[in-house]
Coordinates of C-alpha atoms in Angstrom, one line a residue:
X3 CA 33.9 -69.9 -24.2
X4 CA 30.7 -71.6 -22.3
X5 CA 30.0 -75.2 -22.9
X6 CA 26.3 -76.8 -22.1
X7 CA 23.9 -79.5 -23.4
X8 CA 21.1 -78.3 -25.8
X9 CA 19.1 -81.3 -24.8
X10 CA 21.3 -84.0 -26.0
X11 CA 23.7 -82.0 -28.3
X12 CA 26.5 -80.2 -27.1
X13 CA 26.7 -76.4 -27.6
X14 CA 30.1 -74.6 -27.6
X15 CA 29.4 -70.4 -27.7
X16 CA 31.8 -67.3 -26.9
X17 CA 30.5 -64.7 -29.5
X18 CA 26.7 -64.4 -27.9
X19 CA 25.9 -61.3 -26.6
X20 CA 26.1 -62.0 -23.0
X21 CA 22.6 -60.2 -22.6
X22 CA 20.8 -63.0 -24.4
X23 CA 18.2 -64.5 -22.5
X24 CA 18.0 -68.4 -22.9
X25 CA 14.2 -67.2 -24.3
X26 CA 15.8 -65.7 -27.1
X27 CA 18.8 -67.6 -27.5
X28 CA 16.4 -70.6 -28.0
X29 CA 13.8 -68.9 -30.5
X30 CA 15.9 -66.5 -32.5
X31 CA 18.9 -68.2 -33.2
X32 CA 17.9 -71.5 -33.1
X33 CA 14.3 -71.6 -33.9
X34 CA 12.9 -73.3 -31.4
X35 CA 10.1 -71.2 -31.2
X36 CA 8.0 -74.5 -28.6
X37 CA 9.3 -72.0 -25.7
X38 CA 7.3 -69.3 -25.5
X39 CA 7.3 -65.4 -24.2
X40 CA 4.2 -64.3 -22.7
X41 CA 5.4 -62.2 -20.3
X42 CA 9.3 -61.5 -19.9
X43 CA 9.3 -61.0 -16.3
X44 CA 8.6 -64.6 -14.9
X45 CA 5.2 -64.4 -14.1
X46 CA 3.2 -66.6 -17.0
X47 CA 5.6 -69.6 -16.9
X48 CA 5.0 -70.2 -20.8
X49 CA 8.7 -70.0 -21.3
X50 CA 9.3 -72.8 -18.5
X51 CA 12.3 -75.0 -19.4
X52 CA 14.2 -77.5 -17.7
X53 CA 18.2 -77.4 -16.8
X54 CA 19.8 -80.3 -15.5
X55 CA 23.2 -80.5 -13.2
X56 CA 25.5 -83.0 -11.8
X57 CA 24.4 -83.7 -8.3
X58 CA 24.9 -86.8 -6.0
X59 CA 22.0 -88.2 -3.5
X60 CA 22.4 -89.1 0.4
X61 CA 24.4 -92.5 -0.2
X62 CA 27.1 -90.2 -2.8
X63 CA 25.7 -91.8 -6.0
X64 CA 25.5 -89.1 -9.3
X65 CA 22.6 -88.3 -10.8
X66 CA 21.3 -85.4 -12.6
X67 CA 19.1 -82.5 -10.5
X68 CA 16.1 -81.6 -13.1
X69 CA 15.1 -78.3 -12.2
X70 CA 12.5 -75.6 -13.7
X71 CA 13.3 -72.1 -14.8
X72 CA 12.1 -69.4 -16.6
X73 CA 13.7 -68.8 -19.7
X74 CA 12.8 -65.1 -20.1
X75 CA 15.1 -64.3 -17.1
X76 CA 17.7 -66.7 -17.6
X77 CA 20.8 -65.2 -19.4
X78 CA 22.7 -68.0 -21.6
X79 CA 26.0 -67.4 -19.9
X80 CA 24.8 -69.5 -16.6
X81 CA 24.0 -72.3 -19.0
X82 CA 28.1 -73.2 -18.6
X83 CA 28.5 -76.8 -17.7
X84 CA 24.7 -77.8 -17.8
X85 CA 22.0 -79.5 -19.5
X86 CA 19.2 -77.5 -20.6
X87 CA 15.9 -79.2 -21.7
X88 CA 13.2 -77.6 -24.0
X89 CA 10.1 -78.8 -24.7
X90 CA 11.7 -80.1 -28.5
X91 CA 13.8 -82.8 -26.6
X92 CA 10.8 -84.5 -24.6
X93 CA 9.4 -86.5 -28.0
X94 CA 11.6 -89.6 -28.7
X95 CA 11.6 -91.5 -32.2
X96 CA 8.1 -90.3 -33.1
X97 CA 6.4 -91.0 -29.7
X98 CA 5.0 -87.9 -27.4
X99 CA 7.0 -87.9 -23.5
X100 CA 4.5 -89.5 -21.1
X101 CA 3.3 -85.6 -19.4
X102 CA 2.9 -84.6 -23.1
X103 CA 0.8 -87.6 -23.7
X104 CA -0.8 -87.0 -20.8
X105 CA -1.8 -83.7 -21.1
X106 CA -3.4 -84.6 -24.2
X107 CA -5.5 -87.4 -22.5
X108 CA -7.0 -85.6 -19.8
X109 CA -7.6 -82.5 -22.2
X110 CA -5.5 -79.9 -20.3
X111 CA -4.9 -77.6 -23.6
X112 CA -6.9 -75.3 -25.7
X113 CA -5.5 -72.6 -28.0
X114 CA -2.1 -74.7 -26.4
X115 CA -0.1 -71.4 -25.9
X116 CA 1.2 -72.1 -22.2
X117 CA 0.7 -76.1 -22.8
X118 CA 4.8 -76.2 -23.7
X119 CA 5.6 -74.1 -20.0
X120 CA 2.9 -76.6 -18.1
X121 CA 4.6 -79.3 -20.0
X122 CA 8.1 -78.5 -18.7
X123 CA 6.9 -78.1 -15.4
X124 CA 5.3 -81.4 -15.4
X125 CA 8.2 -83.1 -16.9
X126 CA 10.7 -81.5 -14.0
X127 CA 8.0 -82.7 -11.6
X128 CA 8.0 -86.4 -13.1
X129 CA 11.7 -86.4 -12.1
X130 CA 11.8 -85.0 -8.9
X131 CA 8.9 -87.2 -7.4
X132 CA 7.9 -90.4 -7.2
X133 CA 4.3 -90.0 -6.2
X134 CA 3.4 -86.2 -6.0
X135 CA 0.2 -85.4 -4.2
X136 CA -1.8 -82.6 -5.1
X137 CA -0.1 -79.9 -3.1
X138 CA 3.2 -80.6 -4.7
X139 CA 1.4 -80.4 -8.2
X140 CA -0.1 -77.2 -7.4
X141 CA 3.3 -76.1 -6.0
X142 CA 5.0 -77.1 -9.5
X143 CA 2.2 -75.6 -11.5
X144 CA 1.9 -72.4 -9.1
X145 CA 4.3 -70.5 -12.0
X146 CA 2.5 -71.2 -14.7
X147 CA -0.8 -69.3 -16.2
X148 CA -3.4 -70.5 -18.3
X149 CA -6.1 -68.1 -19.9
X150 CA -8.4 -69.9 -21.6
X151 CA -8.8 -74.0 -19.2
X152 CA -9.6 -74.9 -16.0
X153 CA -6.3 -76.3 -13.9
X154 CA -8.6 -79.2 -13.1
X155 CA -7.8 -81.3 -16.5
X156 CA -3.7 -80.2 -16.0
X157 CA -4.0 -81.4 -12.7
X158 CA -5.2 -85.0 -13.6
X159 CA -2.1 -84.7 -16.0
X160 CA -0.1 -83.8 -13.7
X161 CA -1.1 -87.1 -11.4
X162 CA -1.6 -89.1 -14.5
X163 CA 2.4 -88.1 -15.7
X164 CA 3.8 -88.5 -12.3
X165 CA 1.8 -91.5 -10.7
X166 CA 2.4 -93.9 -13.3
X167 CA 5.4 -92.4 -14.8
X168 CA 7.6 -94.7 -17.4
X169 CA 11.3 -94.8 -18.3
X170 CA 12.2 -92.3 -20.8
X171 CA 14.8 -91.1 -22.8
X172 CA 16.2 -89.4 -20.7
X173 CA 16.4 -92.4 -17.4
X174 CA 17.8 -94.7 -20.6
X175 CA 20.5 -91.5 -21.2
X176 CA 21.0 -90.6 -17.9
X177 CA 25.0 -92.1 -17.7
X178 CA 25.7 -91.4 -20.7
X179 CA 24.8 -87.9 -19.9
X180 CA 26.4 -87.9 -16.4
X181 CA 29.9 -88.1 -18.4
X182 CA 29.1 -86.1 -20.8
X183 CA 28.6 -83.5 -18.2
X184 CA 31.5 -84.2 -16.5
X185 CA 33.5 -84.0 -19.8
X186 CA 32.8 -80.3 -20.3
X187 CA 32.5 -79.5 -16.4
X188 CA 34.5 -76.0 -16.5
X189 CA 38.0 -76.4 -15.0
X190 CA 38.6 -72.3 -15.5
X191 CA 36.9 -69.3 -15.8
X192 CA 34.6 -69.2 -18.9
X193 CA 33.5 -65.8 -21.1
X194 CA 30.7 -65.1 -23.1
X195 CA 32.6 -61.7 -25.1
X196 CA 30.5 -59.9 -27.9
X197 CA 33.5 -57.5 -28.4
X198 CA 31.4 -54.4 -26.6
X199 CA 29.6 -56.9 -24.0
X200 CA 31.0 -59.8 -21.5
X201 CA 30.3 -62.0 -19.2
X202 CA 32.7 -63.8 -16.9
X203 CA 31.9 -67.3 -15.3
X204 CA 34.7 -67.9 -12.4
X205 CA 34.2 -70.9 -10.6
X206 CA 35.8 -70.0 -7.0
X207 CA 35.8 -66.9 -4.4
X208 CA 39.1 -66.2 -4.9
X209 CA 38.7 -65.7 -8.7
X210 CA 35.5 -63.7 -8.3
X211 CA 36.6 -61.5 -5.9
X212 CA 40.0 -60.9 -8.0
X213 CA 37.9 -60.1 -11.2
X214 CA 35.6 -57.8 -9.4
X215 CA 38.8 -56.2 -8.1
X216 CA 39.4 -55.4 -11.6
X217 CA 36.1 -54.5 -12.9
X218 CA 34.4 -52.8 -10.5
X219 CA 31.5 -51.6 -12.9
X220 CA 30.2 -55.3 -13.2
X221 CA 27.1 -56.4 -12.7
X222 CA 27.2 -59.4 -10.1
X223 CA 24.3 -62.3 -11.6
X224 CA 23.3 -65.1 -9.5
X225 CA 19.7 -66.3 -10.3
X226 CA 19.6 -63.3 -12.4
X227 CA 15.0 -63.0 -12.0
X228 CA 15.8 -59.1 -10.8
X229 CA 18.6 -58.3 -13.1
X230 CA 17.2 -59.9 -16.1
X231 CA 14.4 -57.6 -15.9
X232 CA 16.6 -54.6 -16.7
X233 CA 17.1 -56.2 -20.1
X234 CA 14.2 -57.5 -21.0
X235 CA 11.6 -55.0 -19.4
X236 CA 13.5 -51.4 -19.2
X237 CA 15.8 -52.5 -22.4
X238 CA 18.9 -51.7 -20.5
X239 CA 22.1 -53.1 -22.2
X240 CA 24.5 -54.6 -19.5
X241 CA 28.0 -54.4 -20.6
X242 CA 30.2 -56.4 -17.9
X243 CA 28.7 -59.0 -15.5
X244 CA 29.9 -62.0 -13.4
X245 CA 27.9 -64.7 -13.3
X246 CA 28.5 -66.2 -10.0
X247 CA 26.4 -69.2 -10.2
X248 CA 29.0 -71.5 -10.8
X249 CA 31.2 -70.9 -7.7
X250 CA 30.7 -73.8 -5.6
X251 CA 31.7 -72.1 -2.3
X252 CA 29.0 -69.8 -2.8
X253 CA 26.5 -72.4 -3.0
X254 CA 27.1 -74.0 0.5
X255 CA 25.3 -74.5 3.4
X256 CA 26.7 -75.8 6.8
X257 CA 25.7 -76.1 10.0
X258 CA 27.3 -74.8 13.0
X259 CA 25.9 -75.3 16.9
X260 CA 25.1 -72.1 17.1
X261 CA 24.4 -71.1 13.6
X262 CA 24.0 -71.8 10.1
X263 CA 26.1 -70.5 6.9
X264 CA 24.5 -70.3 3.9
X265 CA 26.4 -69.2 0.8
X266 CA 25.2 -66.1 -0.9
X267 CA 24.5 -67.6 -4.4
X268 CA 22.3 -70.6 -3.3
X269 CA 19.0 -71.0 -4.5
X270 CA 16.1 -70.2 -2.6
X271 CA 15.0 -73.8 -3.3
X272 CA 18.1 -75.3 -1.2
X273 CA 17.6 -72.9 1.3
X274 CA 14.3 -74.3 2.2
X275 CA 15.0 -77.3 3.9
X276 CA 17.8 -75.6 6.3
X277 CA 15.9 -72.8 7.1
X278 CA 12.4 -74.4 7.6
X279 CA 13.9 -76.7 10.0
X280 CA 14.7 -74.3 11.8
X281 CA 11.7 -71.9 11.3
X282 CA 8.3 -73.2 10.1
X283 CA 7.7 -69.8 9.5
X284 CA 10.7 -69.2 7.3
X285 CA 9.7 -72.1 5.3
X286 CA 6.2 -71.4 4.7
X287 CA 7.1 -67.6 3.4
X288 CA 9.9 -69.4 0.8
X289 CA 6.6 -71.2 -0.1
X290 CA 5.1 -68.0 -0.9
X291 CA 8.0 -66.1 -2.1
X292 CA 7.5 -66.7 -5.8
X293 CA 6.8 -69.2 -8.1
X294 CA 8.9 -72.6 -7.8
X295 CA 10.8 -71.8 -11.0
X296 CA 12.0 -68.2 -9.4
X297 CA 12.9 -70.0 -6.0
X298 CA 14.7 -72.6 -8.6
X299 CA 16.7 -69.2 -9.7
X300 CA 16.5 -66.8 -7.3
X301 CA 19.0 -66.7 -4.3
X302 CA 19.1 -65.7 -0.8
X303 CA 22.3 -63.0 -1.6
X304 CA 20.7 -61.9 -4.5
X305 CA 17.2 -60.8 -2.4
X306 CA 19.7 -59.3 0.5
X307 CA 21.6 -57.6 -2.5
X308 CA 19.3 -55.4 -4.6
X309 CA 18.4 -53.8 -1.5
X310 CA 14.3 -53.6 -2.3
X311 CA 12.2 -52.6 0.9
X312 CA 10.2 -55.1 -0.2
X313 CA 12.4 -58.1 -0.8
X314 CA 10.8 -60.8 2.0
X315 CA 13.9 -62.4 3.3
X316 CA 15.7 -59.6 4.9
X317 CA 12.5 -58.5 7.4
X318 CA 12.9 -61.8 8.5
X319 CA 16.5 -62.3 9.0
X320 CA 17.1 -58.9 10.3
X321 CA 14.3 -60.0 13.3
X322 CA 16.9 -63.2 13.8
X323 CA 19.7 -60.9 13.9
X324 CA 21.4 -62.3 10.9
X325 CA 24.6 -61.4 9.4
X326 CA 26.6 -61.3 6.4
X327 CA 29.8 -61.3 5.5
X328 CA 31.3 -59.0 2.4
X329 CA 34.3 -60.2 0.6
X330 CA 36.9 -57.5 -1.2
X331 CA 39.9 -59.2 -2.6
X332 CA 41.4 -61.3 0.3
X333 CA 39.7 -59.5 2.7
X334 CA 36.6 -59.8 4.5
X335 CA 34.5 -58.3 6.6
X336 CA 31.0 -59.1 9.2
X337 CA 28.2 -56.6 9.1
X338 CA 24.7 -57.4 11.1
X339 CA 22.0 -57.1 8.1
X340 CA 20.1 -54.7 9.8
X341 CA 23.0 -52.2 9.1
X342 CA 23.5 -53.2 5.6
X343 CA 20.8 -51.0 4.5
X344 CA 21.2 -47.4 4.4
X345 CA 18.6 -45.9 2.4
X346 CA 16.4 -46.7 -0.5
X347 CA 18.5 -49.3 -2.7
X348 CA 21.2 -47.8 -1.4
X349 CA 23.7 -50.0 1.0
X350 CA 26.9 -50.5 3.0
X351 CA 28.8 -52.4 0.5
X352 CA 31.9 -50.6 -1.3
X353 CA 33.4 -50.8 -4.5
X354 CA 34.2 -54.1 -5.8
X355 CA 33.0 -56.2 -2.1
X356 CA 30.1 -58.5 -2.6
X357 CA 28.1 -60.7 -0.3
X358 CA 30.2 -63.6 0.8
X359 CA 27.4 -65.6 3.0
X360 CA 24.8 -64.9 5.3
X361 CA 25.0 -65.9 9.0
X362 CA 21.9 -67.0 10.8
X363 CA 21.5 -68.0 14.3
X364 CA 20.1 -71.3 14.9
X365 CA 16.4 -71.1 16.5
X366 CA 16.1 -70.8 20.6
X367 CA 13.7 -72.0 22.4
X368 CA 13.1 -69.0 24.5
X369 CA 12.4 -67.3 21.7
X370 CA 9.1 -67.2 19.5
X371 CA 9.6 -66.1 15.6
X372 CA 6.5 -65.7 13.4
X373 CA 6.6 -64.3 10.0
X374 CA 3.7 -62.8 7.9
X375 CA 3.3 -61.7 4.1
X376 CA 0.4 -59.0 3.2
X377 CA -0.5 -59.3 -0.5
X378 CA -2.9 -59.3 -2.8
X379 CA -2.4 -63.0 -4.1
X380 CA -1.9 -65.8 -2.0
X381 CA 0.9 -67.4 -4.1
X382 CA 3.3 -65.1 -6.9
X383 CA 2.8 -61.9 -5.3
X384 CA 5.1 -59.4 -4.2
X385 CA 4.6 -58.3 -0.2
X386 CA 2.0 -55.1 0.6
X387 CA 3.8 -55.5 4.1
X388 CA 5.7 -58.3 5.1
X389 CA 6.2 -58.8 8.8
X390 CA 8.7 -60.8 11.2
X391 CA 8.4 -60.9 15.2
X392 CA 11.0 -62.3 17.5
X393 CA 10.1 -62.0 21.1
X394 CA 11.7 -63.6 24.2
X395 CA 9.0 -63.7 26.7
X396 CA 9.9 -65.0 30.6
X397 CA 7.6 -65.2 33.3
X398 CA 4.7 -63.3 31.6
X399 CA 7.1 -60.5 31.0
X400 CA 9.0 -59.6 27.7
X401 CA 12.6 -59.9 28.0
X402 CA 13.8 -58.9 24.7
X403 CA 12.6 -58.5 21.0
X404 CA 13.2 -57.8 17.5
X405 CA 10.7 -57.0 15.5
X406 CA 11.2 -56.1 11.7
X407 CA 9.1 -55.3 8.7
X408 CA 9.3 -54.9 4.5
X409 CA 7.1 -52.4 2.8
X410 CA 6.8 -50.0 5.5
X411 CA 10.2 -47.3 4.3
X412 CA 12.9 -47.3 2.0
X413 CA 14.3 -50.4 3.3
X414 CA 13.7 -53.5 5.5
X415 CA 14.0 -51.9 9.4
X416 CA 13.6 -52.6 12.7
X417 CA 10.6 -51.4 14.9
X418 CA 12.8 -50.0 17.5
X419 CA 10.1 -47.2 18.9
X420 CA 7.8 -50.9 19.1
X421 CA 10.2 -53.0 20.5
X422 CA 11.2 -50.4 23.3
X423 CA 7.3 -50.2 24.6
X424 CA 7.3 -53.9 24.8
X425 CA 10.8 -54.5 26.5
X426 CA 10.1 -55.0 30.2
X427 CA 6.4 -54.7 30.0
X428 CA 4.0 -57.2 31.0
X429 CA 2.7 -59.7 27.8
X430 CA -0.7 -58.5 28.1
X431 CA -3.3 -57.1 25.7
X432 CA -2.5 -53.2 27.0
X433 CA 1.3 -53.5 26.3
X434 CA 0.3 -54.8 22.7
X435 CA -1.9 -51.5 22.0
X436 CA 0.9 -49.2 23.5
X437 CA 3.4 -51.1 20.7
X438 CA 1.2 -50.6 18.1
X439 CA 0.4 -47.1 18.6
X440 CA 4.7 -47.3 18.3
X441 CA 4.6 -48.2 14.9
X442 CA 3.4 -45.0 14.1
X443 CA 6.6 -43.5 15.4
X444 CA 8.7 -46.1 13.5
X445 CA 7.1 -45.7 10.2
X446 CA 5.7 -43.7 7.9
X447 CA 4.7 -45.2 4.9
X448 CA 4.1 -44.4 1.5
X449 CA 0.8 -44.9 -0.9
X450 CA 1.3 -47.1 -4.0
X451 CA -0.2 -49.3 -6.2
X452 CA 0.0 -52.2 -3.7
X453 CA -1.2 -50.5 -1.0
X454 CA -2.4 -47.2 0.9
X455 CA -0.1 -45.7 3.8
X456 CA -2.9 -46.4 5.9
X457 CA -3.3 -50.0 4.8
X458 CA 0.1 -50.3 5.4
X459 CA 0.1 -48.9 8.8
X460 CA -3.1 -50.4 9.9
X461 CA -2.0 -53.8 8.9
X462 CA 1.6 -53.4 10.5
X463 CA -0.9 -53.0 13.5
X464 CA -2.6 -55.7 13.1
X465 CA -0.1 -58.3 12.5
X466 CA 1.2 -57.4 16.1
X467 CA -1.8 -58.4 17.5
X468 CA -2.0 -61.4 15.7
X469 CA 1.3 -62.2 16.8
X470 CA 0.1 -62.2 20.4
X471 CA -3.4 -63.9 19.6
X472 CA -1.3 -66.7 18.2
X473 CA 1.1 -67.0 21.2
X474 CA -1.9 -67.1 23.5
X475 CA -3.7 -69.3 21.5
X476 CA -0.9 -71.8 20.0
X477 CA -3.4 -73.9 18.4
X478 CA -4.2 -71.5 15.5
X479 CA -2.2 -72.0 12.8
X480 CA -2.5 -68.9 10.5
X481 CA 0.5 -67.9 9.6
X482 CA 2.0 -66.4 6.7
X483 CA -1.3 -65.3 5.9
X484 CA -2.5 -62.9 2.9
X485 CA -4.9 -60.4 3.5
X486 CA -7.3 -58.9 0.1

């Protein structure tokens, strides 16, 4: 059995099929039909709710952490032990939520199908900010598509909700809630079990790895925005899956002297913060990597895990000489990323081991990283090319480097015939032409819809010699950039 809060009513479940999206669960079997599918894939945001969980701020004290998701790629079964919010629960005793109300004022709806997704969005924005200036508006509106109004008049809502929020039902509620949260926080595993379909919810490693010791044919869902789309877009029936979202250990990150330790499951929102730090450039690709509600979702294991050749993390972490660590039963084991891939979607990991945590060195200061995203969008877009360098340069010469790209083979890989013309040569404008005639050995890309091989190639090029205008000129700040 799963337990969660349907805004303010508590929901108790263990016959749903476990491949019901919170989308569906929401509009077919309870008609709440204010949550809308325009899409299914996470790219419209008109299906934006809200989930709240218990979380505590720097001082210790609890609170509740309002966050946006998409419905569409959410399956019910990571719903255990949480609040979710739909756009029904916002009016209270007759009187429209203040971003509703708002987004009536500054006329920010027309035919008013995505005006419940913007609505949401606003509404988790409201609570996670005090004051939000216009890039963190456009940031929490980035996932959501309107057809048929400007984004001016939303935007005015958003700083009309946000700047002169008022209390609400849910700041009146909010320790009432906390205990009710608390009340049906799981204390063992949970199952969702439609007799020919299940989906187990343990809450440590040890569990998980034991029940993927014993049902090696599982699906393993974390944020669930690549999975779900197995369901809902290829109408693929999943008939065993963890949900590992709810294993706390998973979830962690801690910092080491030399490194950080970030659990596989955590989202790619939490991940910011530690790895920006770190690497500006890291940060500013996060910002780029999907909409807020998929970084809400998505994790960091999960885009190492489906193996894509053009996820955007593992180009970059492979340049940083990240590792990971699999877990198999009791055992465990440390593989360098870069040798986690094998082919296309194909990887290292065996039967029944999953990814435990990822391993990142700490930044260096004699090294330079720089990251860049090719795509056809600025923001939402999947990578054309997505490119990481890590150089060590001493004395005019290069000492040592990694350099790393997505889109350019079957999987995320190293520039090796690149590096190796670099290594030992002067940093100079020749040496940079000799390593981008390299990439020619290293790759050979293929022609889709995103991009030609020789767009791919040419760019690949490219980027390396804005990597070393950049270095030579520190001042320009043109990173992460998308080229049309």
């Amino acid at each position: 059995m799963i337990q969660f809060l349907l805004n303010q009513e508590l929901r108790s479940e263990h016959a749903l099929d476990p491949n019901l999206t919170v989308l569906q669960y929401l509009r077919e079997h309870l008609g709440k039909s204010g949550t809308k599918e325009g899409c299914a894939s996470g790219d419209c945001g008109a299906c934006t709710v809200v989930v709240g969980e218990l979380a505590a701020d720097d001082s210790g004290r609890e609170l509740i952490r309002y966050r946006s998701l998409n419905s569409c790629l959410t399956f019910v079964s990571s719903l255990h032990g949480k609040q979710l919010i739909s756009v029904e629960g916002l009016k209270h005793q007759g009187q429209l939520h203040s971003v509703q109300q708002a987004m009536a004022d500054c006329h920010g709806s027309q035919c008013g199908f995505c005006t419940p997704g913007f609505v949401m969005s606003l509404f988790a924005l409201q609570k996670n900010s005090d004051a939000p200036d216009l890039h963190k508006a456009q940031e929490a509106l980035a996932g959501n598509l309107c057809r048929c109004t400007g984004y001016r008049p939303i935007l005015a809502a958003a700083e009309q909700s946000c700047c002169q929020a008022k209390p609400d039902q849910f700041d009146s509620n909010q320790s009432q809630t906390i205990a009710r949260l608390k009340a049906i926080a799981p204390s063992e595993t949970g199952e969702l079990n439609s007799g020919d379909k299940r989906c187990l919810v343990p809450l440590t490693v040890a569990d998980l790895a034991d029940l993927y010791g014993s049902h090696p044919e599982a699906r393993l869902l974390a944020g669930g925005t690549d999975l779900a789309l197995e369901v809902t877009q290829f109408h693929k029936t999943l008939p065993v899956m963890i949900y590992v979202g709810n294993v706390a250990e998973l979830k962690r990150i801690d910092s080491f002297d030399e490194h950080l330790e970030i659990g596989a499951a955590t989202p790619l929102t939490d991940c910011y913060d530690a790895l920006s730090r770190e690497y500006p450039d890291f940060g500013e690709l996060l910002h780029r990597f999907a909409s807020l509600q998929i970084r809400n979702q998505g994790t960091l294991g999960g885009n190492i895990g489906n193996a894509s050749p053009i996820g955007d993390s593992p180009p970059l972490l492979i340049a940083l000489d990240a590792q990971i660590v699999l877990r198999k039963g009791d055992s465990s084991r440390t593989l360098a990323l870069e040798d986690y891939f094998i082919d296309y979607r194909i990887t290292a990991r065996q039967e029944s081991e999953f990814i435990e945590k990822i391993i990142v060195p700490r930044a260096r200061s004699a090294w330079t990283f720089r990251a860049y995203k090719v795509s056809k969008r600025l923001d939402d877009d999947i990578s054309a090319v997505c490119a990481a360098f890590n150089l060590r340069i001493e004395n005019g010469v290069v000492e040592a480097a990694r350099i790393a790209f997505g889109g350019m083979a079957a999987i995320p890989k190293r520039a090796r015939a690149c590096e190796a013309a670099l290594i030992g040569k002067a940093w100079n404008s020749s040496s940079i032409e000799r390593a981008c005639q390299a990439l020619a050995e290293d790759f050979t890309p293929l022609s889709d819809f995103r991009a030609s091989k020789e767009y791919r190639l040419l760019s690949a090029q490219n980027l390396l010699r804005k990597y070393f205008i950049e270095l030579q000129t520190p001042h320009i700040e043109t990173r992460v950039t998308a080229y049309v």
